[in-house]
Each structure stands twice: as C-alpha cells, then as structure tokens.
mmCIF file of C-alpha atoms and ligand atoms in Angstrom:
data_model
loop_
_atom_site.group_PDB
_atom_site.id
_atom_site.type_symbol
_atom_site.label_atom_id
_atom_site.label_comp_id
_atom_site.label_asym_id
_atom_site.label_seq_id
_atom_site.Cartn_x
_atom_site.Cartn_y
_atom_site.Cartn_z
ATOM 1 C CA MET V 1 -4.284 -56.451 8.425
ATOM 2 C CA SER V 2 -1.975 -56.318 5.438
ATOM 3 C CA LYS V 3 1.367 -58.136 5.499
ATOM 4 C CA PRO V 4 4.511 -56.455 6.876
ATOM 5 C CA THR V 5 6.855 -54.969 4.270
ATOM 6 C CA THR V 6 9.927 -52.765 4.380
ATOM 7 C CA GLY V 7 9.810 -50.817 1.106
ATOM 8 C CA GLU V 8 13.141 -49.660 -0.240
ATOM 9 C CA PHE V 9 15.096 -50.030 3.025
ATOM 10 C CA THR V 10 16.911 -53.215 3.974
ATOM 11 C CA LYS V 11 15.862 -54.506 7.368
ATOM 12 C CA THR V 12 18.476 -55.156 10.039
ATOM 13 C CA THR V 13 19.711 -58.756 9.757
ATOM 14 C CA GLY V 14 17.627 -61.075 11.901
ATOM 15 C CA TRP V 15 14.825 -58.529 12.295
ATOM 16 C CA LEU V 16 11.611 -60.085 13.598
ATOM 17 C CA ASP V 17 8.531 -58.665 11.861
ATOM 18 C CA TRP V 18 5.418 -57.845 13.856
ATOM 19 C CA TYR V 19 2.912 -60.670 14.135
ATOM 20 C CA ASP V 20 0.257 -60.592 11.463
ATOM 21 C CA GLY V 21 -3.085 -62.075 12.532
ATOM 22 C CA PRO V 22 -3.136 -61.666 16.322
ATOM 23 C CA ALA V 23 -5.690 -63.553 18.431
ATOM 24 C CA LYS V 24 -8.774 -61.846 19.777
ATOM 25 C CA PRO V 25 -7.957 -61.307 23.463
ATOM 26 C CA SER V 26 -10.008 -63.261 25.991
ATOM 27 C CA PHE V 27 -9.464 -60.385 28.445
ATOM 28 C CA ALA V 28 -12.124 -57.783 27.608
ATOM 29 C CA LEU V 29 -10.573 -54.335 27.728
ATOM 30 C CA PRO V 30 -12.701 -51.734 29.557
ATOM 31 C CA ALA V 31 -14.465 -49.087 27.452
ATOM 32 C CA GLY V 32 -12.096 -46.236 26.664
ATOM 33 C CA ALA V 33 -8.913 -48.324 27.100
ATOM 34 C CA VAL V 34 -5.700 -46.701 25.859
ATOM 35 C CA ASP V 35 -2.701 -48.521 24.365
ATOM 36 C CA ALA V 36 -0.236 -46.070 25.918
ATOM 37 C CA HIS V 37 2.980 -47.271 24.301
ATOM 38 C CA CYS V 38 3.210 -48.157 20.626
ATOM 39 C CA HIS V 39 5.078 -46.934 17.564
ATOM 40 C CA VAL V 40 4.752 -46.354 13.843
ATOM 41 C CA PHE V 41 7.672 -47.218 11.560
ATOM 42 C CA GLY V 42 7.592 -45.346 8.254
ATOM 43 C CA PRO V 43 6.489 -46.642 5.891
ATOM 44 C CA GLY V 44 10.065 -45.969 4.837
ATOM 45 C CA ALA V 45 9.088 -45.070 1.276
ATOM 46 C CA GLU V 46 6.959 -42.203 2.616
ATOM 47 C CA PHE V 47 8.756 -41.323 5.859
ATOM 48 C CA PRO V 48 12.428 -42.311 5.472
ATOM 49 C CA TYR V 49 14.268 -43.779 8.433
ATOM 50 C CA ALA V 50 16.825 -41.449 10.024
ATOM 51 C CA PRO V 51 20.459 -41.650 8.862
ATOM 52 C CA GLU V 52 21.640 -41.894 12.486
ATOM 53 C CA ARG V 53 19.353 -44.886 13.306
ATOM 54 C CA LYS V 54 20.775 -47.978 15.025
ATOM 55 C CA TYR V 55 18.373 -50.393 13.320
ATOM 56 C CA THR V 56 16.166 -50.578 10.241
ATOM 57 C CA PRO V 57 12.786 -52.078 11.090
ATOM 58 C CA CYS V 58 9.940 -53.661 9.200
ATOM 59 C CA ASP V 59 7.463 -50.935 8.161
ATOM 60 C CA ALA V 60 4.523 -50.547 10.537
ATOM 61 C CA SER V 61 2.083 -47.923 9.331
ATOM 62 C CA ALA V 62 -0.551 -45.852 11.096
ATOM 63 C CA ALA V 63 -3.307 -47.757 9.255
ATOM 64 C CA GLN V 64 -1.853 -51.068 10.480
ATOM 65 C CA LEU V 65 -1.638 -49.710 14.031
ATOM 66 C CA PHE V 66 -5.263 -48.544 13.986
ATOM 67 C CA ALA V 67 -6.397 -51.925 12.600
ATOM 68 C CA LEU V 68 -4.661 -53.560 15.568
ATOM 69 C CA ARG V 69 -6.255 -51.050 17.975
ATOM 70 C CA ASP V 70 -9.719 -51.961 16.703
ATOM 71 C CA HIS V 71 -9.017 -55.696 16.637
ATOM 72 C CA LEU V 72 -7.760 -55.769 20.244
ATOM 73 C CA GLY V 73 -10.538 -53.498 21.542
ATOM 74 C CA PHE V 74 -8.537 -50.410 22.468
ATOM 75 C CA ASP V 75 -10.176 -47.019 22.047
ATOM 76 C CA LYS V 76 -7.063 -44.879 21.683
ATOM 77 C CA ASN V 77 -3.261 -44.954 21.264
ATOM 78 C CA VAL V 78 -0.266 -43.098 22.596
ATOM 79 C CA ILE V 79 2.324 -43.258 19.828
ATOM 80 C CA VAL V 80 5.930 -42.896 20.945
ATOM 81 C CA GLN V 81 8.556 -41.638 18.516
ATOM 82 C CA ALA V 82 10.883 -44.540 17.759
ATOM 83 C CA THR V 83 14.641 -44.041 17.571
ATOM 84 C CA CYS V 84 14.766 -45.311 13.970
ATOM 85 C CA HIS V 85 13.156 -41.960 13.028
ATOM 86 C CA GLY V 86 15.566 -39.891 15.141
ATOM 87 C CA ALA V 87 14.180 -36.389 15.744
ATOM 88 C CA ASP V 88 12.200 -36.423 12.485
ATOM 89 C CA ASN V 89 8.664 -36.620 13.827
ATOM 90 C CA ARG V 90 6.830 -36.562 10.463
ATOM 91 C CA ALA V 91 5.607 -40.169 10.590
ATOM 92 C CA LEU V 92 4.389 -39.619 14.160
ATOM 93 C CA VAL V 93 2.588 -36.364 13.361
ATOM 94 C CA ASP V 94 1.010 -37.896 10.241
ATOM 95 C CA ALA V 95 -0.301 -40.807 12.347
ATOM 96 C CA LEU V 96 -1.700 -38.416 14.966
ATOM 97 C CA LEU V 97 -3.540 -36.407 12.323
ATOM 98 C CA ARG V 98 -4.953 -39.594 10.776
ATOM 99 C CA ALA V 99 -6.176 -40.720 14.202
ATOM 100 C CA GLN V 100 -8.549 -37.730 14.417
ATOM 101 C CA GLY V 101 -8.191 -37.224 18.156
ATOM 102 C CA ARG V 102 -7.885 -40.912 19.031
ATOM 103 C CA ALA V 103 -4.098 -40.772 19.418
ATOM 104 C CA ARG V 104 -1.626 -38.641 21.324
ATOM 105 C CA GLY V 105 2.106 -38.571 20.706
ATOM 106 C CA VAL V 106 5.471 -38.452 22.425
ATOM 107 C CA ALA V 107 8.114 -36.851 20.193
ATOM 108 C CA THR V 108 11.894 -36.632 20.095
ATOM 109 C CA VAL V 109 13.165 -33.069 19.718
ATOM 110 C CA LYS V 110 16.465 -31.260 19.605
ATOM 111 C CA ARG V 111 17.446 -28.039 21.311
ATOM 112 C CA SER V 112 17.115 -26.234 17.955
ATOM 113 C CA ILE V 113 13.354 -26.841 17.691
ATOM 114 C CA SER V 114 11.365 -23.626 17.282
ATOM 115 C CA ASP V 115 8.271 -22.607 19.253
ATOM 116 C CA ALA V 116 6.282 -22.720 16.010
ATOM 117 C CA GLU V 117 7.303 -26.358 15.453
ATOM 118 C CA LEU V 118 6.378 -27.236 19.036
ATOM 119 C CA GLN V 119 3.006 -25.563 18.539
ATOM 120 C CA THR V 120 2.364 -27.521 15.318
ATOM 121 C CA MET V 121 3.179 -30.758 17.115
ATOM 122 C CA HIS V 122 0.955 -29.788 20.031
ATOM 123 C CA ASP V 123 -1.927 -29.086 17.656
ATOM 124 C CA ALA V 124 -1.441 -32.545 16.110
ATOM 125 C CA GLY V 125 -1.615 -34.195 19.557
ATOM 126 C CA VAL V 126 1.948 -34.407 20.871
ATOM 127 C CA ARG V 127 1.963 -34.218 24.670
ATOM 128 C CA GLY V 128 5.482 -35.279 25.628
ATOM 129 C CA VAL V 129 9.110 -35.746 24.657
ATOM 130 C CA ARG V 130 11.171 -38.888 25.072
ATOM 131 C CA PHE V 131 14.687 -38.906 26.498
ATOM 132 C CA ASN V 132 16.415 -42.174 25.667
ATOM 133 C CA PHE V 133 19.438 -43.418 27.617
ATOM 134 C CA VAL V 134 19.589 -46.959 26.221
ATOM 135 C CA LYS V 135 23.027 -46.981 24.642
ATOM 136 C CA ARG V 136 22.275 -49.548 21.908
ATOM 137 C CA LEU V 137 19.498 -47.239 20.600
ATOM 138 C CA VAL V 138 20.887 -43.712 20.588
ATOM 139 C CA ASP V 139 23.985 -41.546 20.675
ATOM 140 C CA PHE V 140 24.589 -39.497 23.797
ATOM 141 C CA THR V 141 22.803 -36.151 24.206
ATOM 142 C CA PRO V 142 24.246 -33.782 26.849
ATOM 143 C CA LYS V 143 22.055 -33.492 29.937
ATOM 144 C CA ASP V 144 22.052 -29.683 29.813
ATOM 145 C CA GLU V 145 20.430 -29.880 26.367
ATOM 146 C CA LEU V 146 17.796 -32.297 27.685
ATOM 147 C CA MET V 147 17.109 -30.103 30.714
ATOM 148 C CA GLU V 148 16.667 -27.081 28.456
ATOM 149 C CA ILE V 149 14.163 -29.047 26.328
ATOM 150 C CA ALA V 150 12.299 -30.187 29.463
ATOM 151 C CA SER V 151 11.980 -26.593 30.674
ATOM 152 C CA ARG V 152 10.669 -25.456 27.296
ATOM 153 C CA ILE V 153 8.078 -28.186 26.806
ATOM 154 C CA GLN V 154 6.775 -27.568 30.312
ATOM 155 C CA ALA V 155 5.172 -24.409 28.927
ATOM 156 C CA TRP V 156 2.988 -26.572 26.640
ATOM 157 C CA GLY V 157 1.937 -28.768 29.572
ATOM 158 C CA TRP V 158 3.907 -31.688 28.114
ATOM 159 C CA HIS V 159 5.757 -34.343 30.101
ATOM 160 C CA VAL V 160 9.025 -36.257 29.715
ATOM 161 C CA VAL V 161 9.210 -39.988 28.974
ATOM 162 C CA ILE V 162 12.479 -41.634 30.002
ATOM 163 C CA TYR V 163 13.900 -44.931 28.756
ATOM 164 C CA PHE V 164 16.888 -46.411 30.541
ATOM 165 C CA GLU V 165 18.375 -49.672 31.825
ATOM 166 C CA ALA V 166 18.014 -50.442 35.553
ATOM 167 C CA VAL V 167 21.795 -50.514 36.104
ATOM 168 C CA ASP V 168 22.003 -46.877 34.950
ATOM 169 C CA LEU V 169 19.430 -45.466 37.389
ATOM 170 C CA PRO V 170 21.974 -44.523 40.108
ATOM 171 C CA GLU V 171 23.980 -42.447 37.636
ATOM 172 C CA LEU V 172 20.874 -40.814 36.163
ATOM 173 C CA TRP V 173 19.102 -40.247 39.495
ATOM 174 C CA ASP V 174 20.075 -36.584 39.992
ATOM 175 C CA PHE V 175 19.076 -35.656 36.454
ATOM 176 C CA PHE V 176 15.757 -37.504 36.595
ATOM 177 C CA THR V 177 14.802 -36.089 39.972
ATOM 178 C CA ALA V 178 15.564 -32.529 38.777
ATOM 179 C CA LEU V 179 13.144 -32.754 35.816
ATOM 180 C CA PRO V 180 10.410 -30.134 36.251
ATOM 181 C CA THR V 181 7.545 -32.036 34.592
ATOM 182 C CA THR V 182 5.635 -35.257 35.044
ATOM 183 C CA VAL V 183 8.115 -38.034 34.225
ATOM 184 C CA VAL V 184 6.963 -41.341 32.705
ATOM 185 C CA VAL V 185 9.343 -44.309 32.882
ATOM 186 C CA ASP V 186 9.261 -46.821 30.046
ATOM 187 C CA HIS V 187 8.879 -50.485 31.005
ATOM 188 C CA MET V 188 9.529 -50.077 34.766
ATOM 189 C CA GLY V 189 13.086 -48.963 34.088
ATOM 190 C CA ARG V 190 13.887 -52.356 32.534
ATOM 191 C CA PRO V 191 14.424 -54.444 35.683
ATOM 192 C CA ASN V 192 16.566 -57.546 35.569
ATOM 193 C CA VAL V 193 13.786 -59.967 36.517
ATOM 194 C CA SER V 194 16.241 -62.688 37.526
ATOM 195 C CA GLN V 195 17.044 -60.538 40.560
ATOM 196 C CA PRO V 196 14.795 -60.539 43.635
ATOM 197 C CA LEU V 197 11.807 -58.232 43.716
ATOM 198 C CA ASN V 198 13.113 -56.732 46.948
ATOM 199 C CA GLY V 199 16.745 -56.654 45.801
ATOM 200 C CA PRO V 200 18.725 -53.387 45.696
ATOM 201 C CA GLU V 201 18.114 -52.689 42.001
ATOM 202 C CA PHE V 202 14.320 -52.825 41.994
ATOM 203 C CA ASN V 203 14.177 -51.275 45.475
ATOM 204 C CA LEU V 204 15.889 -48.212 44.039
ATOM 205 C CA PHE V 205 13.285 -47.988 41.283
ATOM 206 C CA MET V 206 10.460 -48.302 43.831
ATOM 207 C CA ARG V 207 12.115 -45.600 45.921
ATOM 208 C CA PHE V 208 12.344 -43.400 42.818
ATOM 209 C CA MET V 209 8.565 -43.637 42.398
ATOM 210 C CA ARG V 210 7.733 -43.459 46.094
ATOM 211 C CA GLU V 211 9.771 -40.332 46.786
ATOM 212 C CA HIS V 212 8.777 -38.520 43.581
ATOM 213 C CA PRO V 213 5.021 -38.221 43.050
ATOM 214 C CA ASN V 214 5.618 -36.749 39.575
ATOM 215 C CA VAL V 215 7.070 -40.088 38.399
ATOM 216 C CA TRP V 216 4.808 -42.565 36.568
ATOM 217 C CA SER V 217 5.668 -45.946 35.084
ATOM 218 C CA LYS V 218 4.597 -48.021 32.122
ATOM 219 C CA VAL V 219 4.216 -51.605 33.296
ATOM 220 C CA SER V 220 4.585 -52.790 29.734
ATOM 221 C CA CYS V 221 6.915 -55.074 27.787
ATOM 222 C CA PRO V 222 6.833 -58.436 29.616
ATOM 223 C CA GLU V 223 7.968 -59.930 26.291
ATOM 224 C CA ARG V 224 11.083 -57.716 26.389
ATOM 225 C CA LEU V 225 11.910 -58.181 30.076
ATOM 226 C CA SER V 226 11.099 -61.855 30.529
ATOM 227 C CA LEU V 227 13.825 -64.457 30.772
ATOM 228 C CA SER V 228 11.337 -67.320 31.143
ATOM 229 C CA GLY V 229 9.529 -66.260 27.940
ATOM 230 C CA PRO V 230 6.142 -67.226 26.539
ATOM 231 C CA PRO V 231 4.713 -70.747 26.834
ATOM 232 C CA ALA V 232 5.542 -71.662 23.242
ATOM 233 C CA LEU V 233 9.246 -71.247 23.933
ATOM 234 C CA ASN V 234 9.491 -73.126 27.192
ATOM 235 C CA GLY V 235 6.312 -75.169 27.675
ATOM 236 C CA GLN V 236 5.176 -73.179 30.725
ATOM 237 C CA ALA V 237 1.493 -72.569 31.282
ATOM 238 C CA GLN V 238 1.918 -68.942 32.388
ATOM 239 C CA PRO V 239 3.556 -66.580 29.862
ATOM 240 C CA TYR V 240 6.234 -64.179 31.089
ATOM 241 C CA ARG V 241 5.675 -65.429 34.656
ATOM 242 C CA ASP V 242 8.970 -63.931 35.905
ATOM 243 C CA VAL V 243 7.773 -60.390 35.049
ATOM 244 C CA VAL V 244 4.422 -60.726 36.854
ATOM 245 C CA PRO V 245 5.620 -59.998 40.436
ATOM 246 C CA PHE V 246 7.460 -56.844 39.305
ATOM 247 C CA ALA V 247 4.615 -55.380 37.262
ATOM 248 C CA ARG V 248 1.969 -56.347 39.815
ATOM 249 C CA HIS V 249 3.969 -54.754 42.626
ATOM 250 C CA VAL V 250 4.219 -51.452 40.722
ATOM 251 C CA VAL V 251 0.509 -51.489 39.802
ATOM 252 C CA GLU V 252 -0.546 -52.151 43.403
ATOM 253 C CA SER V 253 1.909 -49.667 44.929
ATOM 254 C CA PHE V 254 1.136 -46.789 42.560
ATOM 255 C CA PRO V 255 -2.299 -47.508 41.043
ATOM 256 C CA ASP V 256 -2.781 -43.909 39.927
ATOM 257 C CA ARG V 257 0.579 -43.547 38.182
ATOM 258 C CA VAL V 258 0.764 -46.586 35.920
ATOM 259 C CA LEU V 259 0.154 -47.019 32.183
ATOM 260 C CA TRP V 260 0.135 -50.029 29.876
ATOM 261 C CA GLY V 261 0.947 -50.409 26.186
ATOM 262 C CA THR V 262 1.461 -53.166 23.639
ATOM 263 C CA ASP V 263 4.809 -51.783 22.382
ATOM 264 C CA TRP V 264 3.645 -52.819 18.888
ATOM 265 C CA PRO V 265 5.480 -53.355 16.499
ATOM 266 C CA HIS V 266 7.988 -54.579 19.101
ATOM 267 C CA PRO V 267 11.365 -53.346 17.818
ATOM 268 C CA ASN V 268 14.557 -55.314 18.387
ATOM 269 C CA LEU V 269 13.128 -58.498 19.839
ATOM 270 C CA LYS V 270 15.549 -61.325 19.226
ATOM 271 C CA GLU V 271 13.842 -64.593 20.110
ATOM 272 C CA HIS V 272 10.122 -64.364 19.589
ATOM 273 C CA MET V 273 7.474 -61.954 18.382
ATOM 274 C CA PRO V 274 4.436 -61.822 20.664
ATOM 275 C CA ASP V 275 0.865 -62.233 19.512
ATOM 276 C CA ASP V 276 -0.587 -58.894 20.686
ATOM 277 C CA GLY V 277 -3.910 -60.549 21.512
ATOM 278 C CA LEU V 278 -2.169 -62.830 24.024
ATOM 279 C CA LEU V 279 -0.194 -59.886 25.353
ATOM 280 C CA VAL V 280 -3.477 -58.148 26.231
ATOM 281 C CA ASN V 281 -4.516 -61.245 28.197
ATOM 282 C CA PHE V 282 -1.386 -60.743 30.321
ATOM 283 C CA ILE V 283 -2.896 -57.537 31.790
ATOM 284 C CA SER V 284 -5.248 -59.494 34.068
ATOM 285 C CA GLN V 285 -2.221 -61.022 35.832
ATOM 286 C CA ILE V 286 -0.664 -57.691 36.756
ATOM 287 C CA ALA V 287 -3.830 -55.657 37.422
ATOM 288 C CA VAL V 288 -5.947 -58.208 39.184
ATOM 289 C CA THR V 289 -9.134 -56.302 40.016
ATOM 290 C CA PRO V 290 -11.549 -54.398 37.763
ATOM 291 C CA ASP V 291 -10.694 -51.218 39.677
ATOM 292 C CA LEU V 292 -6.946 -51.564 39.040
ATOM 293 C CA GLN V 293 -7.632 -52.410 35.390
ATOM 294 C CA GLN V 294 -9.840 -49.343 34.970
ATOM 295 C CA ARG V 295 -7.150 -47.063 36.421
ATOM 296 C CA LEU V 296 -4.306 -48.648 34.437
ATOM 297 C CA LEU V 297 -6.078 -48.719 31.097
ATOM 298 C CA VAL V 298 -8.559 -45.831 31.185
ATOM 299 C CA THR V 299 -8.381 -43.341 34.067
ATOM 300 C CA ASN V 300 -4.614 -42.796 34.178
ATOM 301 C CA PRO V 301 -3.879 -42.480 30.445
ATOM 302 C CA THR V 302 -6.968 -40.310 29.960
ATOM 303 C CA ARG V 303 -5.866 -37.996 32.782
ATOM 304 C CA LEU V 304 -2.374 -37.644 31.326
ATOM 305 C CA TYR V 305 -3.114 -37.512 27.583
ATOM 306 C CA TRP V 306 -6.758 -36.402 27.288
ATOM 307 C CA PRO V 307 -7.261 -34.261 30.431
ATOM 308 C CA GLU V 308 -10.243 -32.584 28.776
ATOM 309 C CA LEU V 309 -12.053 -35.961 28.592
ATOM 310 C CA HIS V 310 -10.960 -36.848 32.110
ATOM 311 C CA SER V 311 -12.600 -33.724 33.571
ATOM 312 C CA LEU V 312 -15.739 -34.451 31.542
ATOM 313 C CA GLU V 313 -15.870 -37.958 33.032
ATOM 314 C CA ARG V 314 -15.610 -36.482 36.520
ATOM 315 C CA THR V 315 -18.280 -33.851 35.837
ATOM 316 C CA ASN V 316 -20.609 -36.616 34.640
ATOM 317 C CA GLY V 317 -19.897 -38.541 37.827
ATOM 318 C CA ALA V 318 -18.260 -41.441 35.994
HETATM 319 C C1 LIG O 401 10.508 -49.843 22.899
HETATM 320 C C2 LIG O 401 11.824 -50.443 23.025
HETATM 321 C C3 LIG O 401 12.890 -50.375 22.190
HETATM 322 C C4 LIG O 401 13.086 -49.480 21.118
HETATM 323 C C5 LIG O 401 12.625 -48.211 21.014
HETATM 324 O O1 LIG O 401 12.486 -46.158 20.013
HETATM 325 C C6 LIG O 401 12.981 -47.276 19.943
HETATM 326 O O2 LIG O 401 13.748 -47.640 19.055
HETATM 327 O O3 LIG O 401 11.813 -47.731 21.922
HETATM 328 C C7 LIG O 401 13.989 -51.323 22.445
HETATM 329 O O4 LIG O 401 14.713 -51.701 21.508
HETATM 330 O O5 LIG O 401 14.156 -51.737 23.617
HETATM 331 O O6 LIG O 401 9.956 -49.409 23.877
HETATM 332 O O7 LIG O 401 9.977 -49.778 21.811
#
C-alpha cells in the first residue's frame, strides 16, 4: 500500500494516520467475507472535504481500501459515507463504481435530494442512508427531515444506519422505533464498557434489539470502545478485552442481525491506530464458532447488501 497523504488540506492537529503495512491476520476469514463498515476519505485533491466538516482526515483512497481488502482476505466492502464529506457522496460513489460490484454504500442525503440522484446512487451500489447523532461529528438535523428521508429511501429497498452514543438512546428511542426500514446500529450504540454488561445502559440497547426485529447491530470498533486498549499500550495479552463480553453477547443473542467491519481508516482515534490485521484476529473472540463467524461475516451482510447473491446461495443449497 502507498503511504498516507493529505494533499492540499491540513489535517486536524493530532490526527492519527491509518496504519500502513498491516499484519496478515492469523484468523482466516471465510470465503465471501464482507468488511461491512469502512470509509474512503477523498483524496481531498480530487474529492474535497465538506466545508461543514468537524475534522480533516488523512486521505484514504478507494485503491488503498481495496488493497487492504485483498491483504486481509475480505471479498467485499460496505463503504459508509464519512461526516468529513458531509452530504457530498462523490467520493463514495466513485469508490463504488471502481469496486465493480464488490462494494455497496451507505450515503448521507438531505431532504432536497431528487429521485434521479437517488436512482444514480442506487445504480452505483448505495443501499442505505446514515443518520448521525454523535454531536462531535455533525450539526443537528431535525427529526422530521430524517423521517421524510427514511420514508423516501424505503421505496428503493434501502435501510437506515444510525450512529449515536449510548447515553442518548432513551431520548432517541421513539424516533428510532418509528423508522419504517431495517435499522443498522453502528458499533453496538457505543456502550460504555466500564459499566456492567447487565447494567441499565446496555440492557436498554439489548431491549432495543430484542423488541424490534428490524434492528441490526455492527459489533465493530473494539479499538474505539475499549478502555483497556490493545496489548502494546497496557501489556495485556488479550487486546480490547473489556469489549469482548459486550460484542460476544450481541453476536450470540442476535446471530442473524449482526455485521462486522474494520472501520478503516479509523477516524478520530486519539491514542493508538490499530493494525487492521490484528483487528481481524479479534473476530474469533466475539464470534466463537465457525457457524457464528459465517453468519457475521458472510450470510448477514450478503443478505442485507447483496440479496441477489444470498438467494443464489440458497438456491444452490449453500
Ligand atoms: C466511525 C466513527 C467515527 C466517525 C465517523 O463519519 C464519521 O466521521 O463515522 C467517529 O469519530 O466515532 O464509525 O467511523
């Protein structure tokens, strides 16, 4: 892979660049595995960062993402529009077209988007929109605008991806549970992993999934959620050990509604940048049987993002 650069933009002070030269994972990904949460950033010289962005990242191009995909052993990607590009989905759409069917996308759109623009994005491979409620990343969008967007994208068979902090779930509950589509939660709703697994905060998240069969969760981002960190930072043998019980509990409770992604190029990390190869090894701790791994990495993302391949698999008895 070529070295990270940032072109003509100045990176946010203290920005940690993505890790160049990741290890080859010792965990062998199953055939057809999907990295269901990753981003492209720019390159800024070609796809400028949005004026309303809250951070300026290190460039992370489609070619660099696909090199990582091949190195780690993934078959496909789901590329999620990052907030540094606002509602300008050009970098995302360009990456989807370059992927030639091996990537699907989740876009950010405004109420003013036309049907023709939605159709163009659909043709490129967009299958969802992301609603972001993390206050450090975005300005507020009124819920009636988001609900209108959700109703419109339903007609294309798209779903809604939601990103929020665990403390905000009570306030957002009524809106989330009124969404008419499949709803995919980023990073398990960002639990505070210093709290007990069966404490009120994570119990509410589990209830959210249990009572709403249209809700899925990404069990990704141990590097973002962990307080214990990776071994290099604290000398522990097991990386991100405090996240394991949370992610494993979600995988085992809802094996048919979970997804996993690298989150490459890992925006806004403050203390360390993970080696994506080692991050892949983490999967075997949270999906502990081959059956759970197959569902998490292949069956579920294929069903949601490539339903045409999923039905083929079933017809062939796979
Ligand atoms: C993530 C997490 C973050 C950022 C974004 O779109 C974004 O800017 O998603 C974050 O800073 O927590 O999932 O990539």
